[in-house]
Coordinates of C-alpha atoms and ligand atoms in Angstrom, one line a residue:
X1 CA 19.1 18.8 -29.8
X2 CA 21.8 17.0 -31.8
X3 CA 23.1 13.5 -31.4
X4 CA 26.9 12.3 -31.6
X5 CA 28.1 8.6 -32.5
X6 CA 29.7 7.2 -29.0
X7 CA 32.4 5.9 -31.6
X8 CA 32.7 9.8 -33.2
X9 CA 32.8 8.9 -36.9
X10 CA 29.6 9.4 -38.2
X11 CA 27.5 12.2 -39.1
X12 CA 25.9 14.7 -36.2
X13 CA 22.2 14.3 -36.3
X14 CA 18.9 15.7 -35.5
X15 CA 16.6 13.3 -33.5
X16 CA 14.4 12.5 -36.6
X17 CA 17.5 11.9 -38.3
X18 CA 18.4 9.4 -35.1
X19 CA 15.3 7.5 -34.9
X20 CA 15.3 6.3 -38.7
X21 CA 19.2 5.5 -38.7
X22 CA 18.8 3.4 -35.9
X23 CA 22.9 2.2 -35.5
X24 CA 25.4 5.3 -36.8
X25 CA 27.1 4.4 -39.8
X26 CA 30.7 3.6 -37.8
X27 CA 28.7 1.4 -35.5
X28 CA 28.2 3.5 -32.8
X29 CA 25.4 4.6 -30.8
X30 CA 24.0 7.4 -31.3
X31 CA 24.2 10.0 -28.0
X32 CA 23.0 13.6 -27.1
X33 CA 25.5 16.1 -27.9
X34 CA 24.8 17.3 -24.3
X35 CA 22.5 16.4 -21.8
X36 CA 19.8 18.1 -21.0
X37 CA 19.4 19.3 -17.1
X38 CA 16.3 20.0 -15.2
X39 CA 16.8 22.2 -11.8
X40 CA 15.4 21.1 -8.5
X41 CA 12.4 23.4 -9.3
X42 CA 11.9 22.0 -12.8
X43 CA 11.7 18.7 -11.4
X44 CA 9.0 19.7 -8.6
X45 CA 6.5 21.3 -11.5
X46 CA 6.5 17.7 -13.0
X47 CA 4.9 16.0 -9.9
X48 CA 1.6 15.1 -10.1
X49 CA 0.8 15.1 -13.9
X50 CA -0.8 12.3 -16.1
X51 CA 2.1 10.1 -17.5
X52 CA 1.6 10.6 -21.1
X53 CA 2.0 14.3 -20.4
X54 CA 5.0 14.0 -18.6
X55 CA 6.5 11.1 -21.2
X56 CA 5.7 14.4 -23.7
X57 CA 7.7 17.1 -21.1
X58 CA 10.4 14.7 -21.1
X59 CA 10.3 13.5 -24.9
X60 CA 10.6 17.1 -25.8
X61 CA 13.8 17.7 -24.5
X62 CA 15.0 14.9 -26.9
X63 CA 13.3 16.2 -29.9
X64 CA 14.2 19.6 -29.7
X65 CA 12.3 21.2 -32.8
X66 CA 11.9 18.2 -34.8
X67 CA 8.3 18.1 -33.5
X68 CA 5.9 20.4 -32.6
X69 CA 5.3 20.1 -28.4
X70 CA 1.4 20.0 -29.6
X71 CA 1.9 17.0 -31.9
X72 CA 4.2 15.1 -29.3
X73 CA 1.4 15.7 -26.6
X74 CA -0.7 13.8 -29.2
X75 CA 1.8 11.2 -30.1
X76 CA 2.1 10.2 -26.5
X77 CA -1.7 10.6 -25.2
X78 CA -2.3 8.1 -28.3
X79 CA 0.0 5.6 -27.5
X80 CA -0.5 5.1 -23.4
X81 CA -4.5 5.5 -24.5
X82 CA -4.3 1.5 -25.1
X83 CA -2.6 0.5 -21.5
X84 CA -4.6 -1.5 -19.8
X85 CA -3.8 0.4 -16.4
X86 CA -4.9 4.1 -16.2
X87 CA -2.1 5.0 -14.2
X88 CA 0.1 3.7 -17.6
X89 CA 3.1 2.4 -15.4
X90 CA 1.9 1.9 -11.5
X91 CA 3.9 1.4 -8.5
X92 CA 3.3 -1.3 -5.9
X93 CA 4.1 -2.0 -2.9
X94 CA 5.9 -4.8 -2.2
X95 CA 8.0 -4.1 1.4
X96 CA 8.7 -1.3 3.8
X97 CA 11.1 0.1 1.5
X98 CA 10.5 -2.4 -2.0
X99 CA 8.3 -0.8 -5.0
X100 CA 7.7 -2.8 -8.3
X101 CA 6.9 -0.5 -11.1
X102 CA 4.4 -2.1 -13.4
X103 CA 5.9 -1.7 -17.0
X104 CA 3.7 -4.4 -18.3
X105 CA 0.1 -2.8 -19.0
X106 CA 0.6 -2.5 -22.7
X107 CA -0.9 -4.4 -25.7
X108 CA 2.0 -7.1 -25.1
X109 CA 2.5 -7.3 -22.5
X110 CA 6.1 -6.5 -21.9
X111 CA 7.9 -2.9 -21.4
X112 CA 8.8 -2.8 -24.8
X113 CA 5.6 -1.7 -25.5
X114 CA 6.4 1.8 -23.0
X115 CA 8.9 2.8 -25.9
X116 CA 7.8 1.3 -28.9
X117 CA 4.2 2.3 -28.7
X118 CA 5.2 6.0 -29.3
X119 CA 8.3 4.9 -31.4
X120 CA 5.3 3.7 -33.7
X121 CA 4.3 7.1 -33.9
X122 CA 7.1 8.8 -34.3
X123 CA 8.0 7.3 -37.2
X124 CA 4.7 8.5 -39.1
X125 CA 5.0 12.1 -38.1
X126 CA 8.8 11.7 -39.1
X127 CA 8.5 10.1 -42.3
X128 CA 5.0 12.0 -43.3
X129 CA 7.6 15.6 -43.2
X130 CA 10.0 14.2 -45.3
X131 CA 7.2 12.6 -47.6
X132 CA 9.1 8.8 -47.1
X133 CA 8.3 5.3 -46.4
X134 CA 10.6 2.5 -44.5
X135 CA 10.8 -1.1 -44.3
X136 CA 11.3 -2.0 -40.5
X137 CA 13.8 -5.6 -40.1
X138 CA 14.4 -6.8 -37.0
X139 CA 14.8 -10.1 -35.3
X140 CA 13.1 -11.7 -31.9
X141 CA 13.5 -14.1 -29.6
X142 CA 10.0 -13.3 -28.1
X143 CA 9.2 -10.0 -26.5
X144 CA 10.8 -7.1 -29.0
X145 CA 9.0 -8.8 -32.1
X146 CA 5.5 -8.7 -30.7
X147 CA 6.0 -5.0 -29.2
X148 CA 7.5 -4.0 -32.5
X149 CA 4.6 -5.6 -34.8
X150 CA 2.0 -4.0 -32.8
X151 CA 3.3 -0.7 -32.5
X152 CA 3.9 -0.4 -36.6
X153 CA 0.6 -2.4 -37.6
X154 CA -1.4 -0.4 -40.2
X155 CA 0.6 2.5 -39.8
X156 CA 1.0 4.6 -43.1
X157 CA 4.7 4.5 -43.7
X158 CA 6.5 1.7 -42.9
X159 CA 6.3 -1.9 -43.4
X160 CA 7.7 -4.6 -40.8
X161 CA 9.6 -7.7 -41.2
X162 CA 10.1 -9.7 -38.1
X163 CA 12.4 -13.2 -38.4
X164 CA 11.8 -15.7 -35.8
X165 CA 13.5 -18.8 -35.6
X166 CA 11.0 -21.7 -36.5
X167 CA 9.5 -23.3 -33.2
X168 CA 11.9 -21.5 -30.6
X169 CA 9.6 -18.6 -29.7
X170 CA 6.8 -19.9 -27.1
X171 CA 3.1 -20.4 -27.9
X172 CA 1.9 -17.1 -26.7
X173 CA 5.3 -14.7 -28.1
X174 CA 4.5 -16.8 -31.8
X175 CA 0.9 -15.9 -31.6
X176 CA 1.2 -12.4 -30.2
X177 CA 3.1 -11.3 -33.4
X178 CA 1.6 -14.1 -36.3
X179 CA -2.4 -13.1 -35.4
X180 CA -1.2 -9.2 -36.1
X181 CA -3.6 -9.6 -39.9
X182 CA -2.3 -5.9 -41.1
X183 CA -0.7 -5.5 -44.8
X184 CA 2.0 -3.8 -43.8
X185 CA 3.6 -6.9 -41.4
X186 CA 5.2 -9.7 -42.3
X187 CA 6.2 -12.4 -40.1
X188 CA 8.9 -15.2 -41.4
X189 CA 9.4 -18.5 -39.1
X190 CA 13.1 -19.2 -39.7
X191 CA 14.8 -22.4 -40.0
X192 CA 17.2 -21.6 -38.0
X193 CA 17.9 -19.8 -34.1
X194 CA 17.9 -16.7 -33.2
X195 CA 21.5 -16.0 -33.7
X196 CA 20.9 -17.1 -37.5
X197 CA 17.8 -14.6 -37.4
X198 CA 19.7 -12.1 -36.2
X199 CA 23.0 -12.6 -38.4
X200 CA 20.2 -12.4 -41.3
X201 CA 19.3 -8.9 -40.0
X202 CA 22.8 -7.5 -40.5
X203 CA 23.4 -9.3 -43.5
X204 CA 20.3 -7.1 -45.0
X205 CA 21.7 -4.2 -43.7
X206 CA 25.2 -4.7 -44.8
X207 CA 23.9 -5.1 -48.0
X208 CA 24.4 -1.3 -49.0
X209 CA 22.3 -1.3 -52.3
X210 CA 19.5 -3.6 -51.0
X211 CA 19.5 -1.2 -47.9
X212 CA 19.2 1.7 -50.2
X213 CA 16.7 -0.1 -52.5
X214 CA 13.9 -0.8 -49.6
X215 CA 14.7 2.2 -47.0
X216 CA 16.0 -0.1 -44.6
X217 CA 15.2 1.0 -40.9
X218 CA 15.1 -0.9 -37.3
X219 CA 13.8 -0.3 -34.0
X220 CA 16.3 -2.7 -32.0
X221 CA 17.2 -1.4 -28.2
X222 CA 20.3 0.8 -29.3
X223 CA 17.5 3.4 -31.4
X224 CA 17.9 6.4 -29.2
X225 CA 13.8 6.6 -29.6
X226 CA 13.4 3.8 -27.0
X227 CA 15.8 4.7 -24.6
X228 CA 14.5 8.2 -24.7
X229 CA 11.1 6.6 -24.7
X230 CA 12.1 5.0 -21.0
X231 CA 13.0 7.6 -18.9
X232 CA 9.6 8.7 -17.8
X233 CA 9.0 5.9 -16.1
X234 CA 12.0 6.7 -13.8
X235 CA 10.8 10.3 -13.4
X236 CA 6.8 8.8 -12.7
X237 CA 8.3 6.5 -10.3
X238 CA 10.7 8.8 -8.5
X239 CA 8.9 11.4 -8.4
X240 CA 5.6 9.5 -7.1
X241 CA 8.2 8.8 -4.0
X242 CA 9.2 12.1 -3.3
X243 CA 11.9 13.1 -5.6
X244 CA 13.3 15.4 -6.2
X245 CA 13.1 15.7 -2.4
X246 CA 14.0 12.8 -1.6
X247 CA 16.5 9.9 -3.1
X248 CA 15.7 6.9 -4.8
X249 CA 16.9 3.3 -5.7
X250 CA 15.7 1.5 -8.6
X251 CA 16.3 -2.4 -9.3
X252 CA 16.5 -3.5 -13.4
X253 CA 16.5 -7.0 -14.5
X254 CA 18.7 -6.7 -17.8
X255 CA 19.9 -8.0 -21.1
X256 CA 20.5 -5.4 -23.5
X257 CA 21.2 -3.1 -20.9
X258 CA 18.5 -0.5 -22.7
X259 CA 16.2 -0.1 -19.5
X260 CA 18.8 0.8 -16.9
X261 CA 20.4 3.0 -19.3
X262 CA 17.4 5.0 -19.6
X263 CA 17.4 5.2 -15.7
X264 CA 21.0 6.4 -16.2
X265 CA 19.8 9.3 -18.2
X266 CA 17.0 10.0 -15.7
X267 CA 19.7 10.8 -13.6
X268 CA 22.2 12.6 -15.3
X269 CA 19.2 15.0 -16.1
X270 CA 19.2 15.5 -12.6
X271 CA 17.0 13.0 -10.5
X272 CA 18.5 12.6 -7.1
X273 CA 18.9 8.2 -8.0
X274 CA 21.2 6.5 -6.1
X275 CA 21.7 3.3 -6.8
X276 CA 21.5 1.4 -9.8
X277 CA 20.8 -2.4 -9.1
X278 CA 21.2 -4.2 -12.4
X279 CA 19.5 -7.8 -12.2
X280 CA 21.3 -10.8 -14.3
X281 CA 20.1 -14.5 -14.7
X282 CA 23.2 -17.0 -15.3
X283 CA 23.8 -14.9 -18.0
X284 CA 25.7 -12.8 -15.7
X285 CA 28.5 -11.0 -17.8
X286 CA 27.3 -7.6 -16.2
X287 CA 27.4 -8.9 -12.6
X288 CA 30.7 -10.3 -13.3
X289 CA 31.5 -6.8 -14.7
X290 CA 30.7 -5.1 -11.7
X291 CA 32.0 -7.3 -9.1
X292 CA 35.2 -7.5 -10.6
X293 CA 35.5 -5.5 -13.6
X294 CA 35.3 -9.1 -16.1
X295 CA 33.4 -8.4 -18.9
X296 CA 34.2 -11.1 -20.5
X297 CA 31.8 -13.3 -22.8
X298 CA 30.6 -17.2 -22.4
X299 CA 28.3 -19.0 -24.1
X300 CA 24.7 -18.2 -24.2
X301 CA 22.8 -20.5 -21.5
X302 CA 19.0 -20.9 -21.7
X303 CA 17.1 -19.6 -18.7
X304 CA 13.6 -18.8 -17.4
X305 CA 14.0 -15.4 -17.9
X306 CA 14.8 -15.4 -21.7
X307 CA 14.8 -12.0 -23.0
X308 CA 17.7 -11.3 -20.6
X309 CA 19.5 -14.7 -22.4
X310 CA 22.1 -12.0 -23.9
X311 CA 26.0 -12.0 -23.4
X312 CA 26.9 -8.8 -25.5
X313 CA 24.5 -5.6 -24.2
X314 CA 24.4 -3.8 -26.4
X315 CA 23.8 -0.5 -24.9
X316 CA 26.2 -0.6 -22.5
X317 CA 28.5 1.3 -25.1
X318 CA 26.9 4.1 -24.4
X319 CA 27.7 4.0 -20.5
X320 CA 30.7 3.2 -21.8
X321 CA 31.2 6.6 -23.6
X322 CA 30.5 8.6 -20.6
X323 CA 32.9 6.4 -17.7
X324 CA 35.8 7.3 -20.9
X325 CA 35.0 11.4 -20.5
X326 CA 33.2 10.9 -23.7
X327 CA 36.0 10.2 -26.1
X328 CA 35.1 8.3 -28.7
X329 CA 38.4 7.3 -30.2
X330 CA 39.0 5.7 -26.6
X331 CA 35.3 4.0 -26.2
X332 CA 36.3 2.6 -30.1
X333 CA 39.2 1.2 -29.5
X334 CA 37.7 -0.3 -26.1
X335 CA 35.1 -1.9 -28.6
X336 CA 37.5 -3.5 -31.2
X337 CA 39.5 -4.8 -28.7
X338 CA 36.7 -6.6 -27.5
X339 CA 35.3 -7.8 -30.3
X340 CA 38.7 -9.4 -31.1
X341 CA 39.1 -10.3 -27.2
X342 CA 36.1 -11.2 -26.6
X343 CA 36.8 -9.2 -23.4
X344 CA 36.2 -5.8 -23.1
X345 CA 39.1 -3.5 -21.3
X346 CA 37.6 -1.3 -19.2
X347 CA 40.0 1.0 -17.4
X348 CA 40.0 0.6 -13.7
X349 CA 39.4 4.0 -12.9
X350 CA 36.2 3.9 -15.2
X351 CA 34.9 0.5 -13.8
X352 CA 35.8 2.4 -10.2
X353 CA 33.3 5.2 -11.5
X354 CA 30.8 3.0 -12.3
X355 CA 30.5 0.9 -9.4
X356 CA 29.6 3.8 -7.3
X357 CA 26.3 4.2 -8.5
X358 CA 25.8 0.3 -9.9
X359 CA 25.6 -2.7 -8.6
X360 CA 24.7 -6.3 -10.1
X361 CA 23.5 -9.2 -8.7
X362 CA 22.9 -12.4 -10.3
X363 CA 19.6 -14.6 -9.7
X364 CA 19.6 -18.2 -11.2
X365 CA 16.4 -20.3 -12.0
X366 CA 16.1 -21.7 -8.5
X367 CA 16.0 -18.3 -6.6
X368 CA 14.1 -16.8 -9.4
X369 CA 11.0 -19.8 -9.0
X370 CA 11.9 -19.1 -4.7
X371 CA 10.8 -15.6 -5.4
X372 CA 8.2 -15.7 -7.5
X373 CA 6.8 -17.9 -4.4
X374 CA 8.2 -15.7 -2.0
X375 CA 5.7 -12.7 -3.1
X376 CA 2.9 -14.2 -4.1
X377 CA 2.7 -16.1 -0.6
X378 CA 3.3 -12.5 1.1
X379 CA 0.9 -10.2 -0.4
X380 CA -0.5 -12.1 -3.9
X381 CA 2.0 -10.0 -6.1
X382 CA 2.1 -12.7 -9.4
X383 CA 5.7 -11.8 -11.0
X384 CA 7.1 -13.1 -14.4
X385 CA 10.3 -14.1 -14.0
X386 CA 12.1 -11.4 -15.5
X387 CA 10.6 -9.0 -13.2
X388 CA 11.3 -11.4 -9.7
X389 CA 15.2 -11.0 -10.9
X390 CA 15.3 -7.5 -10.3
X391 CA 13.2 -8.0 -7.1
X392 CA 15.5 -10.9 -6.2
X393 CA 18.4 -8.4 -7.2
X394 CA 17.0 -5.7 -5.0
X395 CA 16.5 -7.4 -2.0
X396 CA 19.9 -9.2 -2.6
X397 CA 22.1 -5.0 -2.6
X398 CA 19.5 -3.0 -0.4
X399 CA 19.9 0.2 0.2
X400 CA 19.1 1.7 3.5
X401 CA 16.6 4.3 4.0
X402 CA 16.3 4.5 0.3
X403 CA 13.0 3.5 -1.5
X404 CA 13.9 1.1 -4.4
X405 CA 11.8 0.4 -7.3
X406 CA 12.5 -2.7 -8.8
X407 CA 11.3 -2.7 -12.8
X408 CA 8.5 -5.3 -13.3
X409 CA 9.4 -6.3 -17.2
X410 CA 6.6 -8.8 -18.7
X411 CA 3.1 -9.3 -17.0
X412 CA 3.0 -13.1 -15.8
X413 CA 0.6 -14.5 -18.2
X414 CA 3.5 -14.5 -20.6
X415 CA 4.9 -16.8 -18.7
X416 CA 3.0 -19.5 -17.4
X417 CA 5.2 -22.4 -17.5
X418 CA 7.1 -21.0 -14.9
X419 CA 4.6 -19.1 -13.1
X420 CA 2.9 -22.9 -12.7
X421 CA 6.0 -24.1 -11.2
X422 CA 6.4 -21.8 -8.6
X423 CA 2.7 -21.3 -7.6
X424 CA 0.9 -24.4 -8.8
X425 CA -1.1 -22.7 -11.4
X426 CA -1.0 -20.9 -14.5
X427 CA -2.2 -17.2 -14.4
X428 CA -4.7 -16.5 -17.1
X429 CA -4.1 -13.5 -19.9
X430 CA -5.8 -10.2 -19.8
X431 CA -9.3 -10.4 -21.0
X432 CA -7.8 -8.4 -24.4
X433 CA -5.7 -11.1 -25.2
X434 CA -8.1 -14.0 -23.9
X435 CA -8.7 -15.2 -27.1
X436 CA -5.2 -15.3 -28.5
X437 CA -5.1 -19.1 -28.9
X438 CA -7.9 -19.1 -31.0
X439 CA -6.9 -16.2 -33.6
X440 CA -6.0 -16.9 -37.0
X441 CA -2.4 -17.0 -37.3
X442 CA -0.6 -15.8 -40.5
X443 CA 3.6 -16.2 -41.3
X444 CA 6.0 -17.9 -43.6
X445 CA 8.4 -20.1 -43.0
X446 CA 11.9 -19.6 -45.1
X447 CA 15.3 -21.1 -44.7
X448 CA 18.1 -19.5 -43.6
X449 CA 19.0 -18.1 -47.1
X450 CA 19.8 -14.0 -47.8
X451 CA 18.5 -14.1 -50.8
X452 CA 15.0 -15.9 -49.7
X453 CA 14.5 -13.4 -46.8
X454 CA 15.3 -10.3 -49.1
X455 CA 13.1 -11.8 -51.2
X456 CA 10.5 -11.5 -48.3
X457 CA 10.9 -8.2 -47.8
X458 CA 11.0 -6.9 -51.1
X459 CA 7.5 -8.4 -51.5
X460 CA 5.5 -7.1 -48.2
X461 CA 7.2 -3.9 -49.3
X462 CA 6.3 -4.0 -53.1
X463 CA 2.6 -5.2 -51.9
X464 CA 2.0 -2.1 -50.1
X465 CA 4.0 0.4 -52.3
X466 CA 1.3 1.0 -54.3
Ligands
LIG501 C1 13.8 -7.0 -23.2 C2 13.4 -7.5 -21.8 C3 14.3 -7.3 -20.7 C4 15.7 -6.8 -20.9 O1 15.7 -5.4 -21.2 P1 17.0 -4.7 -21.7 O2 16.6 -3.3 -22.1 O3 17.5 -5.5 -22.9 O4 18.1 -4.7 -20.6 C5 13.9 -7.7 -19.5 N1 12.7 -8.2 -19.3 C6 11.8 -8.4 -20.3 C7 10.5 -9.0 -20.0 C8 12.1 -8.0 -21.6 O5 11.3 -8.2 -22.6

């Protein structure tokens, strides 16, 4: 399996190759060359089997013979071990026709932890072969920092770095990622936001021979890793409700646009999906988008539903690449015209293409606390709000006869300030993470200086060199 750069200007890779570059050098995506296809009958012997053997079926086609089949089976039985759920990611019946797929059963808590757990392990298989260490950057706002520390803690090859901006993350995301005690992380408190956090992050990597130097790598939503990492969810889920017999819906509450791209995938490999329901909060440059093809951006507005407090996704370049026929001097110049535009022009027989399979609906606070309500007076089901938007969404664009899954992002306990408002009490965290508020936390703070962060990294990096 080889990848291509949705922007065509940078090297063809192998899936190793893909995982540890993260962003192609011409700041594309990285994309399969082709897509790999499963028959009707292909589809039908994956029913029924244990999820991490079925994330390994699926994985495979993306790693072609960078792995050995036996050593992915590991990988993945290894990183679902720690769910908290045995069923890994379980459906639940919300309504006649309404499913929320539990995505949150991992160590914290959110579906990052689906990808990143075997992106984790990946990385040591990968760099053990080529006898190599990395130094992992990345920047958080909450959710991606805490997935990302815990799935590279203690692991023999790479060191992490995550930036946070000083007293913007909540109590429980700070803690999640500061009581991680390993050598190998490094957490640094920020004086800044997240946007200064982040504009740190590509200011490391832009700085070629530092790069070089420390073996710079990230594991941000555009690695290909975690969006091949999602899609056997989408194939658990659709096949638990009869596919590929039978259609399905699902329902995604979005930022980055990583998750629903993954569903995407699920289908262009050949699962009979429908409908595409992506869920915004006011943050609603997708919605816009597909009501009226208006991508364009607006200021960042804080919401309940923070992760999903993005403007630019990301990912949706590599949707892009596929409405334009795959032409990657077109899906460039798309991109540079919006960076300078700050509107992205998306021709209208593209937009046309995509609206037939998705839809967006935007869900401010209001509705978000009136669902949370909503389901937990009907049948007790506690959502975060992340995961009510895409409930919210999927009631909101139903589609008849069809089952829908709606993706259930964060467990509520992540979330208790809202969860309190809506129901009048604050849900309590899993028994693993009960005693979170009285570990021993460990970062540094820094200002928002190059120089001062690099010098961060070079040391967690130097300490462990040895
Ligand atoms: C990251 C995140 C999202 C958004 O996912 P994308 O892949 O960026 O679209 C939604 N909900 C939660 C809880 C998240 O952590």
């Amino acid at each position: 399996m080889r990848y291509v750069s949705t922007r065509g200007q940078a090297p063809v890779r192998d899936f190793s190759g893909v995982l540890l570059a993260g962003l192609a050098e011409d700041g594309g995506l990285y994309v399969p060359e082709t897509w790999p296809a499963l028959t009707h009958a292909d589809w039908r012997a994956l029913r029924g089997l244990p999820y991490a053997e079925l994330a390994a079926r699926l994985l495979a086609l993306f790693v072609g013979d960078c792995l050995p089949f036996a050593t992915l089976q590991a990988v993945c039985r290894d990183a679902y071990a720690g769910f908290g759920h045995p069923a890994v990611a379980p459906l639940v019946q919300l309504d006649h026709d309404l499913f929320a797929c539990e995505l949150f059963h991992g160590p914290t808590l959110s579906f990052k932890d689906m990808a990143l757990q075997v992106l984790g392990r990946l990385f040591d298989h990968v760099l053990a072969e080529r006898d190599a260490r990395v130094a992992i950057v990345g920047a958080t706002s909450g959710d991606t920092g805490s997935a990302a520390i815990e799935a590279f803690a203690g692991r023999d090859r790479a060191d992490i770095v995550i930036l946070h901006p000083d007293g913007c993350v909540s109590e429980v995301q700070r803690r999640q990622m500061t009581t991680v005690l390993a050598p190998n992380v490094a957490n640094v408190a920020v004086a800044g936001s997240f946007d200064d956090c982040q504009d740190l992050v590509k200011a490391m990597f832009a700085d070629a021979p530092f790069r070089r130097e420390l073996s710079l790598s990230a594991v941000n939503s555009i690695n290909w890793g975690r969006i091949a990492a999602q899609i056997p969810y989408y194939a658990a889920a659709a096949l638990a409700l009869g596919a590929p017999d039978r259609e399905v819906a699902f329902a995604v509450p979005t930022g980055n646009f990583g998750n629903v791209l993954s569903a995407w995938a699920a289908r262009r490999m050949g699962l009979p999906i429908v409908r595409l329901v992506v869920g915004s909060n006011r943050n609603d440059i997708l919605s816009r988008f597909l009501a009226s093809n208006d991508m364009s951006i607006r200021g960042v507005e804080p919401s309940l539903s923070p992760s999903m407090d993005i403007q630019v996704s990301s990912n949706f370049e590599r949707l892009l690449f596929e409405l334009l026929d795959r032409d990657p001097a077109a899906t460039a110049d798309v991109m540079a015209r919006f960076r300078a535009e700050g509107r992205m022009p998306v021709p209208q027989a593209a937009w046309r293409r995509a609206t037939t399979l998705f839809a967006g609906h935007a869900v401010d606070d209001a509705a978000t606390l009136a669902e949370i309500r909503r389901l937990h007076a009907a049948g007790g089901f506690l959502a975060d709000p992340h995961s009510a938007i895409g409930i919210a969404a999927a009631r909101a664009l139903p589609c008849p006869g069809v089952p829908t899954v709606a993706m259930a992002t964060a467990h509520p306990a992540k979330f208790p300030d809202a969860i309190e408002r809506a129901v009048g009490n604050r849900p309590p965290l899993p028994s693993r993470l009960a005693d979170l508020y009285d570990r021993v936390e460990e970062y540094q703070r820094a200002p928002k200086d190059l120089m001062a962060i690099e010098a961060l990294v070079r040391a967690t990096v130097l300490r462990n060199a040895a």
